[in-house]
Short mmCIF file of C-alpha atoms in Angstrom, two decimals:
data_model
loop_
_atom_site.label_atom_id
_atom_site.label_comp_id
_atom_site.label_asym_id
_atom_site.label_seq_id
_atom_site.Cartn_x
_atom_site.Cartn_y
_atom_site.Cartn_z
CA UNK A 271 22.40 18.10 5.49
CA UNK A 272 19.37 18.97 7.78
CA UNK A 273 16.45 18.52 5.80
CA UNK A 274 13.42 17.80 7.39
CA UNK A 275 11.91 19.60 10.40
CA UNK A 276 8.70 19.37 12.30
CA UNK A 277 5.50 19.89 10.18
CA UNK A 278 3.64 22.68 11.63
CA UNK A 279 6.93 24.86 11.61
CA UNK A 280 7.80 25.13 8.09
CA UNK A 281 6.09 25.23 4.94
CA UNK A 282 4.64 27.24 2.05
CA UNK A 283 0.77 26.55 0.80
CA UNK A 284 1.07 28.00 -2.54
CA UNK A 285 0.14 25.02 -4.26
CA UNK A 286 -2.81 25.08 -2.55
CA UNK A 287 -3.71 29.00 -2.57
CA UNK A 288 -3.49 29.52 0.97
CA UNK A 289 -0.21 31.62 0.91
CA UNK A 290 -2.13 34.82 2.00
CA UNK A 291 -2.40 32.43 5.73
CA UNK A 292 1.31 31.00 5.67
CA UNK A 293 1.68 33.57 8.55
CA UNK A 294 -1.07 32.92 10.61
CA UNK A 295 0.20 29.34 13.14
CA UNK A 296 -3.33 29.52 14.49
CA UNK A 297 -4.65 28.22 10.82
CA UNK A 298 -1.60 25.79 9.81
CA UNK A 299 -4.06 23.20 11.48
CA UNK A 300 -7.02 24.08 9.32
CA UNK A 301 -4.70 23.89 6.26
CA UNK A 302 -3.10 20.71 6.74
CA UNK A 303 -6.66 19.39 7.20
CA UNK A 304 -7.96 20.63 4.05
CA UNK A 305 -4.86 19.43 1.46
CA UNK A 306 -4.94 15.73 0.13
CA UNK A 307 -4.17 13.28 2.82
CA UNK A 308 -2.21 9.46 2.26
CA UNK A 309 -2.39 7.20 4.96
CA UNK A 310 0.82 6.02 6.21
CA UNK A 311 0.58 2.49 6.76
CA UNK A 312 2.85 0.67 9.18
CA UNK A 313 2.24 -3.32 8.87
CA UNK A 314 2.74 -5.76 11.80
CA UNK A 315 5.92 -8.20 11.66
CA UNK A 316 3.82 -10.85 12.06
CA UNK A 317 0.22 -11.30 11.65
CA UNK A 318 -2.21 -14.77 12.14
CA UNK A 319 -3.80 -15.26 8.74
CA UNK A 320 -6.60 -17.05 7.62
CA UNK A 321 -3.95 -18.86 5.57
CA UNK A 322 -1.18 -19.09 8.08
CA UNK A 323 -3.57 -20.55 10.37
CA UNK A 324 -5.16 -22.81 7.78
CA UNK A 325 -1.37 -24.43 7.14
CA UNK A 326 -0.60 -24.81 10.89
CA UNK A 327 -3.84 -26.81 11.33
CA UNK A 328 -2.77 -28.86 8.11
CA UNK A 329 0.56 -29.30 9.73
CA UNK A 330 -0.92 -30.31 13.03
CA UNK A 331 -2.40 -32.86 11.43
CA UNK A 332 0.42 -34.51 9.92
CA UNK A 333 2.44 -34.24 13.21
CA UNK A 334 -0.44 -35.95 14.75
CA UNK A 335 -0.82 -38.95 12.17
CA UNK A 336 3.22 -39.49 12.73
CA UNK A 337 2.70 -39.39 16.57
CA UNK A 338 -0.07 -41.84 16.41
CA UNK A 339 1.56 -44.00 13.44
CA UNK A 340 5.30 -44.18 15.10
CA UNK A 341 5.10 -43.48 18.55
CA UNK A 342 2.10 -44.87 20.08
CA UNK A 343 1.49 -47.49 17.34
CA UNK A 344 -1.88 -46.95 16.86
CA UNK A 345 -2.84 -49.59 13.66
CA UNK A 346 -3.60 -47.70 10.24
CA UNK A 347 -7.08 -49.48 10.26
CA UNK A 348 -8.23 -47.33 13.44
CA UNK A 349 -10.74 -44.83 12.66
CA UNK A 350 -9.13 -42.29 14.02
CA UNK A 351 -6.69 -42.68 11.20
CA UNK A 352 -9.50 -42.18 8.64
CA UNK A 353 -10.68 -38.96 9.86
CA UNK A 354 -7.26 -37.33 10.24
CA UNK A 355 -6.50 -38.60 6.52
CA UNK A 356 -9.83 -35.89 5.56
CA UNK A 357 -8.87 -33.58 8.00
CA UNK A 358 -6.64 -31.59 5.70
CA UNK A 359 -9.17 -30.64 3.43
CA UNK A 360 -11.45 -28.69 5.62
CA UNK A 361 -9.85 -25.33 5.69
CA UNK A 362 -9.94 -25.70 1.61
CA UNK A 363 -14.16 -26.46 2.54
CA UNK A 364 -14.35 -23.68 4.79
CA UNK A 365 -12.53 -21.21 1.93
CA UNK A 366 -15.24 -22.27 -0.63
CA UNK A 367 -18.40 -22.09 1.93
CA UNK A 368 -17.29 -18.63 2.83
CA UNK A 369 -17.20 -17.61 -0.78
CA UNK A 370 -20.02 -19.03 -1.33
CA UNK A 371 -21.86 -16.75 2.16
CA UNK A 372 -19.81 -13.84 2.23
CA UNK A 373 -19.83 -11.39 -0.69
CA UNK A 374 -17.33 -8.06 -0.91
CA UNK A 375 -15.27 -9.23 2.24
CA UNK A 376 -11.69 -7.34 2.47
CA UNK A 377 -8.22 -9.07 3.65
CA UNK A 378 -7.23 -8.07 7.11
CA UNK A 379 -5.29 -4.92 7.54
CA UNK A 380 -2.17 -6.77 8.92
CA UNK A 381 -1.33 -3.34 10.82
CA UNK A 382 -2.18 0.35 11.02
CA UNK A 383 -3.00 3.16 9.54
CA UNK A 384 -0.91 6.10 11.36
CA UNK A 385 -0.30 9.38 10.51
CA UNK A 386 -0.19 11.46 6.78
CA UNK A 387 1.85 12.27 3.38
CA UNK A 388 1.19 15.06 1.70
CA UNK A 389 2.27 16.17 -1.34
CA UNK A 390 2.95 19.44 -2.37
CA UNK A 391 4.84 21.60 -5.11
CA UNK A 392 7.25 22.82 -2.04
CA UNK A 393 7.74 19.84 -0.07
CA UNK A 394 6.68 16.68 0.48
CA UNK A 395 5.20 15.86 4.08
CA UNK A 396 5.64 12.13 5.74
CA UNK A 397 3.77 11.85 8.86
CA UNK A 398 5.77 15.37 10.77
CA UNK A 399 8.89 15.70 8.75
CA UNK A 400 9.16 17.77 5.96
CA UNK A 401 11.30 16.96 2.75
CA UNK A 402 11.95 20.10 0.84
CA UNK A 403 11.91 19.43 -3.21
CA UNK A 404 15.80 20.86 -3.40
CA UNK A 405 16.96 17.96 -1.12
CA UNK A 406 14.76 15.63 -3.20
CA UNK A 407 17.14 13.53 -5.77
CA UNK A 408 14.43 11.61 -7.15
CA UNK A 409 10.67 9.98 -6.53
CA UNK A 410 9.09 6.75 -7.20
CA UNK A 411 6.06 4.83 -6.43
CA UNK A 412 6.43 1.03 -5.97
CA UNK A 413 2.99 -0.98 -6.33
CA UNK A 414 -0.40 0.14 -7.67
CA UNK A 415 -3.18 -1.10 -5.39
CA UNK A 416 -6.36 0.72 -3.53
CA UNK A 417 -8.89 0.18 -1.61
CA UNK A 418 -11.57 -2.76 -2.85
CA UNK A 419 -8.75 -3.61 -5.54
CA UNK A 420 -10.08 -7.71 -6.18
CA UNK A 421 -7.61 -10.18 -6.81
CA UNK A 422 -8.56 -13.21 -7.40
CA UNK A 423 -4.84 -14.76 -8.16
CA UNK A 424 -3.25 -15.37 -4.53
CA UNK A 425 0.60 -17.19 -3.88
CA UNK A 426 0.93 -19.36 -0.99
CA UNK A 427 0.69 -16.57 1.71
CA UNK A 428 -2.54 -15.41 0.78
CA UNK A 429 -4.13 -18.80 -0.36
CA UNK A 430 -7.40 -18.97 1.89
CA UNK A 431 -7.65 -14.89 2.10
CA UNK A 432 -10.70 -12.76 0.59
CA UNK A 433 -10.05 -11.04 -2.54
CA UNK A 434 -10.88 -7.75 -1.69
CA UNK A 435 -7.53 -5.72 -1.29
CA UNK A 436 -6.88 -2.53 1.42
CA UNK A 437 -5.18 -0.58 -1.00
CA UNK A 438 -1.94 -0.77 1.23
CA UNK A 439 0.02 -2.48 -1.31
CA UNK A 440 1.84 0.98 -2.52
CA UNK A 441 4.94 2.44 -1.29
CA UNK A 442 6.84 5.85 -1.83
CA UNK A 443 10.83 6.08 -2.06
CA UNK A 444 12.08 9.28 -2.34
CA UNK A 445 15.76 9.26 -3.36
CA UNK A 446 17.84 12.45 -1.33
CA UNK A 447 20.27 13.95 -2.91
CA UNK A 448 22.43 13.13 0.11
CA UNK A 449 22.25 9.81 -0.77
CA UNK A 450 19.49 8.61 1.70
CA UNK A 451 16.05 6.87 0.61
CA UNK A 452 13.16 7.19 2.10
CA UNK A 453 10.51 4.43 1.92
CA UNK A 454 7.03 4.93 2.97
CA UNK A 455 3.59 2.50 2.64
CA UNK A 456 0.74 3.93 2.44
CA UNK A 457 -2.83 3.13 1.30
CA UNK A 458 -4.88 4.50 -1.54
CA UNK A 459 -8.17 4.60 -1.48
CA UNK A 460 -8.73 4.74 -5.49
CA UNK A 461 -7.58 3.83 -8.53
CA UNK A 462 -7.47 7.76 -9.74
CA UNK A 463 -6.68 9.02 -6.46
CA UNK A 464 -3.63 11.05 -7.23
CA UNK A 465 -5.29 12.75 -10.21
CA UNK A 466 -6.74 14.53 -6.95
CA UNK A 467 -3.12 16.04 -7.42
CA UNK A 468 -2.75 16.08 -10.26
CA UNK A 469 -0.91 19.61 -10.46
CA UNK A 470 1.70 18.72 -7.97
CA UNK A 471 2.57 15.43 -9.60
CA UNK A 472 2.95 17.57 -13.12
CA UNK A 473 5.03 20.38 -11.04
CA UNK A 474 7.18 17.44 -10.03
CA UNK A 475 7.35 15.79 -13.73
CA UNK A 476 8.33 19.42 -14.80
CA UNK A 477 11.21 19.65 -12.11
CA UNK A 478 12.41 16.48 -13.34
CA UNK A 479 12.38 14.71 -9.62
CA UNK A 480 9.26 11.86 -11.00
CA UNK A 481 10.20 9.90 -14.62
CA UNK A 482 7.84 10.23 -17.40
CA UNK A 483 6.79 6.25 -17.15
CA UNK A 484 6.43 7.27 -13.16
CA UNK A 485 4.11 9.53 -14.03
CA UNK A 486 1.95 7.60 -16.67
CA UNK A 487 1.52 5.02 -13.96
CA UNK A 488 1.00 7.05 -11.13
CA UNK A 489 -2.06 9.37 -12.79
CA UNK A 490 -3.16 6.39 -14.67
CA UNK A 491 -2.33 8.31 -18.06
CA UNK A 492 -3.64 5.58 -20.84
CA UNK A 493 -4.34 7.11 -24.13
CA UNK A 494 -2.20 8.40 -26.92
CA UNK A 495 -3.92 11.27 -26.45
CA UNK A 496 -2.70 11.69 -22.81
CA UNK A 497 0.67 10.81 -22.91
CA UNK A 498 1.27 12.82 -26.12
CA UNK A 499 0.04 15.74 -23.89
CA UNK A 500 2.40 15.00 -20.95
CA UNK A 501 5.61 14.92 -23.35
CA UNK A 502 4.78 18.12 -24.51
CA UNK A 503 4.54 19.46 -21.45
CA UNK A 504 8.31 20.14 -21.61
CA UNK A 505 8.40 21.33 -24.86
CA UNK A 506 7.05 24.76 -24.05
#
């Protein structure tokens, strides 16, 4: 099943009330510049952290007390021994002076940001392919960060970064109905940002290719109120 082509060739704008210029390929520029835009983000395989770099200078360390200990048989009283034994704990010094200087500082971007998705009630754009809804099995959203997102509880990889998140932590799989999934990263740049939407992700809900749950999380639906109203959405 061919289902995507190149972006500029096919699509309809209804959901964004430009159908009346579907026709004119001199304006399909224009539109795609005026709809809601996601980021594709494409990370790096491998990326020098703060905290990777912090653990390879501990590591160093210990290498270099065993060299000196076991190969050269240098004595444990030499003073040289006594400042490696406080090395280690600088890069846990240097995490709490920066705190202490540096307010609102972001983690690195660990990659790019290249190209677009764009959702619409006829399609759904990733960077220039198009996925039609009718070859669409299913959709779901994996992660819920954005841009500024703090987080102040880091694992082991992220021990000596800033707290300040890019919002790339989010990733779209759409499920084909040819048995192919799609999984994109991308980065939002608010909390609410798909409420921006929020007619598209409804005409999805309503098609029955986004779960109700999927749907709650992805508009940030969090009253009674609000999710009573989306369940009765398909009772009319």
């Amino acid at each position: 099943m061919k289902y995507y082509t190149k972006a500029k060739t096919v699509i309809t704008w209804q959901s964004w009330r430009c159908r009346d210029r579907v026709g004119d390929e001199s304006n399909l520029d224009d539109l795609i510049v005026q709809v809601k835009k996601f980021s594709i983000y494409k990370p790096d395989s491998f990326y020098w952290t703060r905290t990777y770099k912090s653990y390879a200078f501990i590591l160093a360390v210990i290498l270099l007390v065993l060299i000196l200990k076991y190969l050269v048989n240098v004595p444990e009283s030499h003073p040289t021994f006594i400042a490696l034994f406080f090395a280690p704990i600088l890069p846990f010094v240097y995490r709490i002076a920066l705190s202490l200087t540096i307010r609102n500082a972001y983690k690195p971007l660990k990659g790019k940001l290249e190209g677009h998705i764009i959702f619409s009630k006829d399609a759904i754009i990733i960077a220039d392919k198009i996925y039609p809804l009718d070859v669409i099995w299913n959709i779901e959203f994996e992660g819920r960060d954005w841009l500024g997102n703090e987080r102040w509880t880091r694992g082991l990889r992220e021990k000596f970064e800033d707290p300040f998140s890019q919002g790339v932590d989010n990733t779209l799989v759409l499920f084909l109905k040819d048995k192919q999934i799609i999984r994109t990263r991308f980065q939002r740049l608010d909390e609410y940002e798909f409420r921006e939407i929020e007619g598209v992700i409804l005409d999805y809900y309503l098609k029955d290719i986004i779960s109700y749950l999927q749907t709650v999380q992805v508009l940030c639906l969090s009253t009674q109120q609000e999710w009573n109203r989306l369940k009765e959405l398909k009772l009319k």
